[in-house]
Short mmCIF file of C-alpha atoms in Angstrom, two decimals:
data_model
loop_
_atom_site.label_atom_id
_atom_site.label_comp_id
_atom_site.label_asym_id
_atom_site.label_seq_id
_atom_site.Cartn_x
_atom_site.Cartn_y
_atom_site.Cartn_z
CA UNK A 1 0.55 -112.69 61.55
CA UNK A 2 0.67 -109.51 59.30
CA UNK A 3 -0.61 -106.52 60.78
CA UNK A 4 -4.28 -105.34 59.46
CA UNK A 5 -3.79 -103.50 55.42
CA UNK A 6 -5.36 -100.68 54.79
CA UNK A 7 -6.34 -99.09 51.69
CA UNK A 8 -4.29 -95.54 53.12
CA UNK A 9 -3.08 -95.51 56.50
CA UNK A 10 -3.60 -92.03 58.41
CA UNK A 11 -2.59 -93.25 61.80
CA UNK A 12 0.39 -95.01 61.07
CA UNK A 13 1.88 -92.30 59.26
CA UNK A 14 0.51 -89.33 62.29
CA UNK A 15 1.94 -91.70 64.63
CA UNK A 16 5.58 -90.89 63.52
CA UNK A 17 5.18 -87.48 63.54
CA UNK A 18 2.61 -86.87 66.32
CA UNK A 19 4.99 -84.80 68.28
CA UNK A 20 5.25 -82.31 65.68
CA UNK A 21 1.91 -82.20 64.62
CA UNK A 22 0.36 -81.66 67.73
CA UNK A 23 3.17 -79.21 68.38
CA UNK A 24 1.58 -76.45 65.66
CA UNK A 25 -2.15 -77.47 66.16
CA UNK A 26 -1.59 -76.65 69.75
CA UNK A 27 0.22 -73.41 69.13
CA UNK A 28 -3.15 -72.70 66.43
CA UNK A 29 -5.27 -72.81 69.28
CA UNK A 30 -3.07 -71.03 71.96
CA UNK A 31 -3.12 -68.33 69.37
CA UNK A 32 -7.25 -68.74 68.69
CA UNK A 33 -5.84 -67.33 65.38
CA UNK A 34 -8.00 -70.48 63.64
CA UNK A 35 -8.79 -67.88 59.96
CA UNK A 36 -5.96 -66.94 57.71
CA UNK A 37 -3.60 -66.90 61.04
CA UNK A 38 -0.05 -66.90 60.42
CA UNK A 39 0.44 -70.99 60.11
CA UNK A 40 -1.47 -70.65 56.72
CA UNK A 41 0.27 -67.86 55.34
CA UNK A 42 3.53 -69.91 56.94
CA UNK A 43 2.51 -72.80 54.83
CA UNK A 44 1.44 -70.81 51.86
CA UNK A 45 5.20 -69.45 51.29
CA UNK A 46 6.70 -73.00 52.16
CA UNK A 47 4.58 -74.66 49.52
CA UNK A 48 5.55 -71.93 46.98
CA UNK A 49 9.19 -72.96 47.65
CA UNK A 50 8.65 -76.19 47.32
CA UNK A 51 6.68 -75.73 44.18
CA UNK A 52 9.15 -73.06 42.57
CA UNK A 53 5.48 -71.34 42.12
CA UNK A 54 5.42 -67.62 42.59
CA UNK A 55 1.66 -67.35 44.42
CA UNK A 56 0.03 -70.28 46.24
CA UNK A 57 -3.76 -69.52 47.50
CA UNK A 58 -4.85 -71.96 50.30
CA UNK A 59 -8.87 -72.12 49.97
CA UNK A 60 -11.11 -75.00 51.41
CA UNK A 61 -10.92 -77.72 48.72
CA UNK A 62 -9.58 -79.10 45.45
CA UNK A 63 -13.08 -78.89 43.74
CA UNK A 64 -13.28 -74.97 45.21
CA UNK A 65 -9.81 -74.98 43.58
CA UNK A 66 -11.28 -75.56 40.23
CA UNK A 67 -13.83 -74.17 40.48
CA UNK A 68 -12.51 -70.69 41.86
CA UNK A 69 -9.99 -70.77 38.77
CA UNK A 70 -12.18 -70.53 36.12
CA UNK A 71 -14.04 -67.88 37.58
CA UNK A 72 -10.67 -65.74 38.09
CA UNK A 73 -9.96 -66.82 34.07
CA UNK A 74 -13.73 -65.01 33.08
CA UNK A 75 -15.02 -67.96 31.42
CA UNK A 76 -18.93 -68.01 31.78
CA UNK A 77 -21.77 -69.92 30.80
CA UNK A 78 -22.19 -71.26 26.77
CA UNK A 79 -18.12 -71.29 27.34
CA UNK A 80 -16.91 -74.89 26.47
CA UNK A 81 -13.96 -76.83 28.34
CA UNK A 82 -12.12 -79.99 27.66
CA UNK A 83 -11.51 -82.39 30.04
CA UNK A 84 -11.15 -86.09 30.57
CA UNK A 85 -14.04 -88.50 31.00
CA UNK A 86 -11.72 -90.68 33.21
CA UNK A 87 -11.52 -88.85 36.22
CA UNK A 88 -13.50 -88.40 39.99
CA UNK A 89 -16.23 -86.19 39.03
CA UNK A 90 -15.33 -83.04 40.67
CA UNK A 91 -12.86 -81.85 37.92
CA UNK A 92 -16.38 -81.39 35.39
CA UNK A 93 -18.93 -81.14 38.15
CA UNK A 94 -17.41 -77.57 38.46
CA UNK A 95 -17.95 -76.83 34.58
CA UNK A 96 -21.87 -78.04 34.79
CA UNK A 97 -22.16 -75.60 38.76
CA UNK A 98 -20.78 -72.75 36.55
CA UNK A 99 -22.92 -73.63 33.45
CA UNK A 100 -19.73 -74.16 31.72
CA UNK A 101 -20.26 -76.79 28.48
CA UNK A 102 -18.02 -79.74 29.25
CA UNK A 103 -16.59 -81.53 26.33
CA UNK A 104 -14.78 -84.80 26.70
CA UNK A 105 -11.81 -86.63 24.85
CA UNK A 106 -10.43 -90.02 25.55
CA UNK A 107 -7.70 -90.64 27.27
CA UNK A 108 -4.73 -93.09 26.93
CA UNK A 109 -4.39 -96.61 27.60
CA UNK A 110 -1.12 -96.69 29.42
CA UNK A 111 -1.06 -93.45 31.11
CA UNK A 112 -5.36 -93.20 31.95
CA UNK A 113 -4.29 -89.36 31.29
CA UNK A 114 -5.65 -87.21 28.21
CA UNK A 115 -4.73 -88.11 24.77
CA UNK A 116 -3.54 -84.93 23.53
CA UNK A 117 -3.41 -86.65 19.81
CA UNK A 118 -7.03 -86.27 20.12
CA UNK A 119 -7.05 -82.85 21.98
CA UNK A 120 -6.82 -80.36 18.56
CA UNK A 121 -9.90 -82.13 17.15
CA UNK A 122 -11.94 -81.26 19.54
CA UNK A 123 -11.75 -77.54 20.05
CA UNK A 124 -13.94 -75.20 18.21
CA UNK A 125 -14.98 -71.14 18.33
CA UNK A 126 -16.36 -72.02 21.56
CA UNK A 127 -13.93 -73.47 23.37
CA UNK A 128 -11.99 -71.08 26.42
CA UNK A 129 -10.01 -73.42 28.12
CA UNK A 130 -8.47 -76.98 28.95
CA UNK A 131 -8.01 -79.24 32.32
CA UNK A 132 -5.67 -81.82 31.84
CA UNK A 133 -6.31 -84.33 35.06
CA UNK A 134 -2.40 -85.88 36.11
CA UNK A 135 -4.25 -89.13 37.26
CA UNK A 136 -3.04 -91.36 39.98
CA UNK A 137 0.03 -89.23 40.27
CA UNK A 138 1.49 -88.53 36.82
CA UNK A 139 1.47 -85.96 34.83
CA UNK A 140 -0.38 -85.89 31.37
CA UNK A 141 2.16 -84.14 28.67
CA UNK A 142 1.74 -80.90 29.29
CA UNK A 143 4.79 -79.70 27.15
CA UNK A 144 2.52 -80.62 24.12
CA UNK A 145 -0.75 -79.36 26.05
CA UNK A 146 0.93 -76.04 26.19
CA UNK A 147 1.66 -75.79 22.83
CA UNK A 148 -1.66 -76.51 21.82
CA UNK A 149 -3.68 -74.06 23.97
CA UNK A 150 -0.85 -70.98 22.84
CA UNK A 151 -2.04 -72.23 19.22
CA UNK A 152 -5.76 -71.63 20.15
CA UNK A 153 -5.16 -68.86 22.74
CA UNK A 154 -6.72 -71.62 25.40
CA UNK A 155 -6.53 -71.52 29.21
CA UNK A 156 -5.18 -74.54 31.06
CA UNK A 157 -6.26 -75.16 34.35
CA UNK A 158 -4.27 -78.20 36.04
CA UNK A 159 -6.14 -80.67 37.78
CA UNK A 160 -3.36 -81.68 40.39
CA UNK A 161 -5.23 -83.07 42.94
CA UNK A 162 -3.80 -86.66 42.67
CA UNK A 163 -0.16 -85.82 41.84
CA UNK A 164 1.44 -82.81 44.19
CA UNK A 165 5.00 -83.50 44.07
CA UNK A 166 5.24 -85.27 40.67
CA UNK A 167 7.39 -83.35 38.35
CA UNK A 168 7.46 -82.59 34.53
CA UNK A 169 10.53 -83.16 32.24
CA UNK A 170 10.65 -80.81 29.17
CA UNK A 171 12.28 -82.32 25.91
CA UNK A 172 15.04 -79.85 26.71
CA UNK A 173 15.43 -80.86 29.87
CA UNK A 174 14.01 -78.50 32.39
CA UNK A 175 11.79 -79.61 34.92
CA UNK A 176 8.77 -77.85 36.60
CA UNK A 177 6.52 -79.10 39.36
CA UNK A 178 2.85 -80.39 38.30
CA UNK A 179 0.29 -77.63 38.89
CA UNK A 180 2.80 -74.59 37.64
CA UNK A 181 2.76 -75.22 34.69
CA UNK A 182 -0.74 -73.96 33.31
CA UNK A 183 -2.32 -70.50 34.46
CA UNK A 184 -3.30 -72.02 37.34
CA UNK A 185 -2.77 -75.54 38.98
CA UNK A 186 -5.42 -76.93 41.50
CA UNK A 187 -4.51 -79.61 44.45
CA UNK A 188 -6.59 -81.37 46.93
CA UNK A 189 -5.19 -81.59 50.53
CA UNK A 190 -7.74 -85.13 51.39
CA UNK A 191 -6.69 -86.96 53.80
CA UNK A 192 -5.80 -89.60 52.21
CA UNK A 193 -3.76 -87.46 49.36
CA UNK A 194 0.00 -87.90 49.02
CA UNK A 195 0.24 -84.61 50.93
CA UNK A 196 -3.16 -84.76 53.30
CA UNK A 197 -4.37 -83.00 56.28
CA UNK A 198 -6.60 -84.27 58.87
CA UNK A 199 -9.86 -82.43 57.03
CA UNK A 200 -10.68 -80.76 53.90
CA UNK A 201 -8.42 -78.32 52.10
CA UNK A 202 -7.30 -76.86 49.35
CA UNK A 203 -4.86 -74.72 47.00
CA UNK A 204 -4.35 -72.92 43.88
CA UNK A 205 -0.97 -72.07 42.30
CA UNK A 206 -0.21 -69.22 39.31
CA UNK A 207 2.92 -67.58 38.68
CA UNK A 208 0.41 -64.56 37.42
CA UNK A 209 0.29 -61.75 39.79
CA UNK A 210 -2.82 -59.81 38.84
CA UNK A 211 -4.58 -63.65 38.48
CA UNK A 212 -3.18 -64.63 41.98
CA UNK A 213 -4.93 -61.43 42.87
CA UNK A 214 -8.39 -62.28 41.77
CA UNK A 215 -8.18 -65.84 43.00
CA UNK A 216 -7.25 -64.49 46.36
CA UNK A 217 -10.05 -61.94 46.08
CA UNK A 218 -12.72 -64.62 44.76
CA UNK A 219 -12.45 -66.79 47.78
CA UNK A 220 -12.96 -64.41 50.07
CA UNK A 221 -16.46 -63.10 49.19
CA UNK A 222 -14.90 -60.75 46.25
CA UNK A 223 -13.58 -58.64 49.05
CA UNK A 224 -10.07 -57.26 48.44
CA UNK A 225 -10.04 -54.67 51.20
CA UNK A 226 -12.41 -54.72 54.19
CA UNK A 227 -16.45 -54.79 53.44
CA UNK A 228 -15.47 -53.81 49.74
CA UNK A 229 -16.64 -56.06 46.93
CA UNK A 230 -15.07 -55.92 43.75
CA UNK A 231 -16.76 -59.13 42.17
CA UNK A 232 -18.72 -61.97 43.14
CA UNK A 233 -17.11 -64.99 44.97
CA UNK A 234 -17.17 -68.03 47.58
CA UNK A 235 -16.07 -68.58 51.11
CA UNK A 236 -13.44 -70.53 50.90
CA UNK A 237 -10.14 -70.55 53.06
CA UNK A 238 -8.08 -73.34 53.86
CA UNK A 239 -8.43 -72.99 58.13
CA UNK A 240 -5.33 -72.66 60.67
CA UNK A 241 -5.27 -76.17 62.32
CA UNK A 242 -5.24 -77.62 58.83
CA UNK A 243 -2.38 -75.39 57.82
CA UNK A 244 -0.82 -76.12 60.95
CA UNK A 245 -1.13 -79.92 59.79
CA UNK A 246 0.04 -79.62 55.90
CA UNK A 247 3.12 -77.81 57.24
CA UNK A 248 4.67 -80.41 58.90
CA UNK A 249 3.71 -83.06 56.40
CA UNK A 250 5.02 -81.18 53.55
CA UNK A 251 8.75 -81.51 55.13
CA UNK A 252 7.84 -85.40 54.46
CA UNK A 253 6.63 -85.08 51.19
CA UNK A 254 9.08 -85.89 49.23
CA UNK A 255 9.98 -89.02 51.15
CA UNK A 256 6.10 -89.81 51.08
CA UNK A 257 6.73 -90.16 47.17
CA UNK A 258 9.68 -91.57 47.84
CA UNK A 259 8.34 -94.64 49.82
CA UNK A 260 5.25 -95.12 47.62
CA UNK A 261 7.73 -95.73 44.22
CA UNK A 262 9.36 -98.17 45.97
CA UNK A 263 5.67 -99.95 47.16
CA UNK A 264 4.71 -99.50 43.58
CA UNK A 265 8.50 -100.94 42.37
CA UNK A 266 7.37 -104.08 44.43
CA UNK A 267 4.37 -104.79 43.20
CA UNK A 268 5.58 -104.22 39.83
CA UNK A 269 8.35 -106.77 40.41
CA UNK A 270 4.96 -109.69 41.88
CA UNK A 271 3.25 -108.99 38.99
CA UNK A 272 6.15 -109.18 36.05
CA UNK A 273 4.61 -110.77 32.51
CA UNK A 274 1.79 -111.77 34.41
CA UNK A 275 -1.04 -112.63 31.62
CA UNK A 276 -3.96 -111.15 33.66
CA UNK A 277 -2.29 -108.47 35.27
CA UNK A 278 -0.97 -105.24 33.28
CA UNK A 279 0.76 -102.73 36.06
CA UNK A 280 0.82 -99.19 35.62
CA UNK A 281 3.00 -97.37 32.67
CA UNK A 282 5.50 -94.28 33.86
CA UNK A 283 5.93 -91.61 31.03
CA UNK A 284 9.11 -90.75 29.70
CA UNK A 285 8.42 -87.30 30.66
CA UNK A 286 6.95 -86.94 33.91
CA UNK A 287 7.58 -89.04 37.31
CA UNK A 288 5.01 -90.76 39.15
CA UNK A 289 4.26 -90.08 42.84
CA UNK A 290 1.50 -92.83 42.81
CA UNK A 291 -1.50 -91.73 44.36
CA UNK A 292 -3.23 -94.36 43.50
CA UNK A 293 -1.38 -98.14 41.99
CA UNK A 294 -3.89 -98.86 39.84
CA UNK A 295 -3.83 -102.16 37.39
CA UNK A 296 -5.66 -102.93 34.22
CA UNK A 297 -6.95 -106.72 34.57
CA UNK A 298 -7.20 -108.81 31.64
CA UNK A 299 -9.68 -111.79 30.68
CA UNK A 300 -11.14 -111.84 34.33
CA UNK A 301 -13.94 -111.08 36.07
CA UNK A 302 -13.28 -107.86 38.03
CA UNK A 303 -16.15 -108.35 40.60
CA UNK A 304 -15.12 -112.07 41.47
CA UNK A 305 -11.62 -110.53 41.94
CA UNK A 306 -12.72 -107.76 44.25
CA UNK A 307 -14.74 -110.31 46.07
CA UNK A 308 -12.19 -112.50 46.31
CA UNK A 309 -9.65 -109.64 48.00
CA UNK A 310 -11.78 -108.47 50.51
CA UNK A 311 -12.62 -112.16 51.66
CA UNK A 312 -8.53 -112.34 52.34
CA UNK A 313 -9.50 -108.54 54.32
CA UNK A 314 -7.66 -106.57 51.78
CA UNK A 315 -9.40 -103.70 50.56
CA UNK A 316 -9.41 -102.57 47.13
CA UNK A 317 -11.02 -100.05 45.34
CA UNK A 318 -12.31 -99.17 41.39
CA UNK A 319 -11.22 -95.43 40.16
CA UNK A 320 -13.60 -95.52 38.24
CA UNK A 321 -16.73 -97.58 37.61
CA UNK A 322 -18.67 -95.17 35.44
CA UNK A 323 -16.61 -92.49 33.26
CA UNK A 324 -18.19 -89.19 33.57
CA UNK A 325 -20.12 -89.12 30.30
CA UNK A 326 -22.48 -91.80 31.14
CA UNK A 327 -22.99 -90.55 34.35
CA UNK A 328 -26.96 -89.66 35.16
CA UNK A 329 -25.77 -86.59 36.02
CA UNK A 330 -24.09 -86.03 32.70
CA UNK A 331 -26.80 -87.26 30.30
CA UNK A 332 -27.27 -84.00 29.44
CA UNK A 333 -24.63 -83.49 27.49
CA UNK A 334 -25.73 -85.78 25.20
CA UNK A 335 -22.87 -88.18 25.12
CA UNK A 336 -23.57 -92.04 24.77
CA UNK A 337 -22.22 -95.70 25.23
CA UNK A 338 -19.20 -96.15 22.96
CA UNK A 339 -18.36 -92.24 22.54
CA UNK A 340 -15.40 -92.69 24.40
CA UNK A 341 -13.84 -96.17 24.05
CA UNK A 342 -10.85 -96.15 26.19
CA UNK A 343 -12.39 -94.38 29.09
CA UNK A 344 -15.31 -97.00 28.72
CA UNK A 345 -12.96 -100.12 28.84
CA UNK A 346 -10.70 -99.19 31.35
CA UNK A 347 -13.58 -98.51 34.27
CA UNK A 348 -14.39 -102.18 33.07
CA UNK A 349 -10.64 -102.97 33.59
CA UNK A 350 -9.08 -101.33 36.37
CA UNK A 351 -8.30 -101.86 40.29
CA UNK A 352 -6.50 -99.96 42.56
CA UNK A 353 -4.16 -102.02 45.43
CA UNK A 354 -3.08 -100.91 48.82
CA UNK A 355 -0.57 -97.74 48.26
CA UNK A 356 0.34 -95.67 51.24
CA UNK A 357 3.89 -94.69 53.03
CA UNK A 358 3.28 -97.27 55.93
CA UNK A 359 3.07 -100.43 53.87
CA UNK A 360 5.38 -103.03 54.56
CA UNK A 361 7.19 -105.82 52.80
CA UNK A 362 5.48 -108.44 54.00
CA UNK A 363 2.17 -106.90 53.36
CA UNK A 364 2.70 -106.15 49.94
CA UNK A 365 3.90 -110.01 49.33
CA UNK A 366 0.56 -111.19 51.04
CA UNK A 367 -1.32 -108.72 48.87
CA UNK A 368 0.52 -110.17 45.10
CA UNK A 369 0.05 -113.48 46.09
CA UNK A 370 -3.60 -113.02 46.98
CA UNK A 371 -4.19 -111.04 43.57
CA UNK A 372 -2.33 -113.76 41.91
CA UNK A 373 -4.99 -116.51 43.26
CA UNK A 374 -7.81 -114.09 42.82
CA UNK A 375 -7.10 -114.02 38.99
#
């Protein structure tokens, strides 16, 4: 009898290092230091060494992370930004808060990340800034992303929530950490993230000092010295315990990633030249931390399949049904059926398995051969 799957498993993974994480929560609350206390400014300058990033910000959220970003970069409403239409909606819901135009190109087939072939085409006077979205844990091609916005004097504001630890391989070889490359990168710490903590939180990374200063400034109220306002901002801080939390796991990270390539290796291996099953593509240039394992299922019908999985009690989940332009709350923009094929056809296509650092063997085989019937 195979122990119950999960789609991420918190507790197995907290039970391994319980000792140590209830270690720093307790010493949070011994301290009652629970606001910008030394365990976040502790985990602030072991993320930046982790990251090779000059300035990390902690705040309360990866959408805050976004969203305090492009206020630090100026832009303003009637400014457009490009982003991806395959994505969870945070990553434009920040664009339409801010009044922000959001403008959409497709993505790829393989990777479900931007197609930069298509990127150029859609800039015009208007346009301040890009966020490329590393999906499911790898990273769109940012070398060529780069090059583009320096052409067009563009901002580029990383959406890392889904792929902390991944890293990007330049054509001459150098490799730098998703989220430092752009002015600014933006991660999630969700529980159920590669690198999670037991509530909501947050980070921004820039290796710009004077930016670093206004993001810092911007999520706490404007205020860069006591009561004094400079500009307009948010509350958001990424809290003690949860700091407390992140710096423990983050010693794990890298073996987190570790164990889900090898879950993802598996699964790759049950699924080989299977007609109705595609598995995910890596890049040439960027590794894959999977976040998500998400398939592409051919000549089947997705909902039987779903149905079919959670009958055997394994859950599985769509990223994502709708793309964001034919969203309700997107119909403003104007966009319609067919604008963006790719997008379209994959949230008809995909499924995401069981992918977390607890899985076993055994599980996973139970899992393939339940897909396998399914489709």
């Amino acid at each position: 009898m195979i122990n119950p799957i999960k789609m991420v498993d918190l507790k197995g993974q907290y039970e391994k290092i319980k000792k140590e994480i209830d270690e720093n929560i307790s010493q949070v609350i011994e301290s009652t230091a629970f606001i910008n206390g030394p365990k976040v400014k502790e985990f602030q300058a072991h993320l930046e060494n982790y990251l090779g990033a000059k300035h990390v910000i902690p705040c309360a959220n990866g959408t805050d992370a976004l969203q305090v970003s492009l206020m630090a970069l100026g832009l303003k409403a009637g400014d457009e930004v490009i982003t991806s239409p395959f994505t969870f909606i945070a990553t434009a819901e920040v664009l339409g808060l801010l009044g922000i135009t959001c403008k959409f190109v497709d993505v790829e087939w393989d990777s479900f990340n931007l197609d930069v072939a298509q990127l150029e085409k859609a800039i015009t006077p208007k346009t301040k800034a890009i966020i490329p979205v590393h999906l499911f844990g790898q990273s769109c091609n940012m070398e060529k992303i780069m090059e583009i916005a320096k052409k067009h004097a563009l901002f580029v504001v990383e959406d890392a929530c889904q792929a902390i630890g991944a890293t990007f391989i330049f054509k001459n070889g150098e490799k730098k950490k998703v989220g430092t490359i752009g002015d600014t990168g933006c991660v999630s710490f969700f529980p159920s993230k590669n690198l999670g903590c037991y509530g909501d939180g947050g980070a921004i990374f820039t290796n710009n000092d004077e930016l670093a200063r206004k993001l810092r400034g911007i999520c706490n109220h404007g205020m860069f010295k006591q009561y004094h306002h400079e500009l307009l901002g948010v509350n958001s801080r990424l809290d003690s315990i949860q700091a407390a939390i992140l710096d423990v796991k983050l010693k794990y990270l890298d073996g987190y990633n570790v164990a889900r390539k090898k879950a993802a290796e598996f699964y790759d291996k049950m699924f080989e030249n299977h007609p109705k099953i595609e598995t995910p593509a890596i890049s040439s240039f960027s590794t894959h931390v999977f976040h998500q394992y998400t398939l592409k299922l051919k000549n089947v019908d997705r909902k039987k399949v779903v149905e079919k999985m959670k009958e055997a009690e394994i859950p599985v989940m769509v990223y994502y049904p709708i793309p964001l332009h034919l969203q309700e709350a997107f119909k403003y923009l104007g966009y319609q059926k067919g604008d963006f094929p790719i997008a379209e056809k994959l949230s008809e296509s995909v499924v995401s398995l069981p992918m977390h650092t607890e899985l076993t063997e055994e599980q996973q085989r139970f899992i393939g051969e339940k897909l396998i019937e399914a489709v």
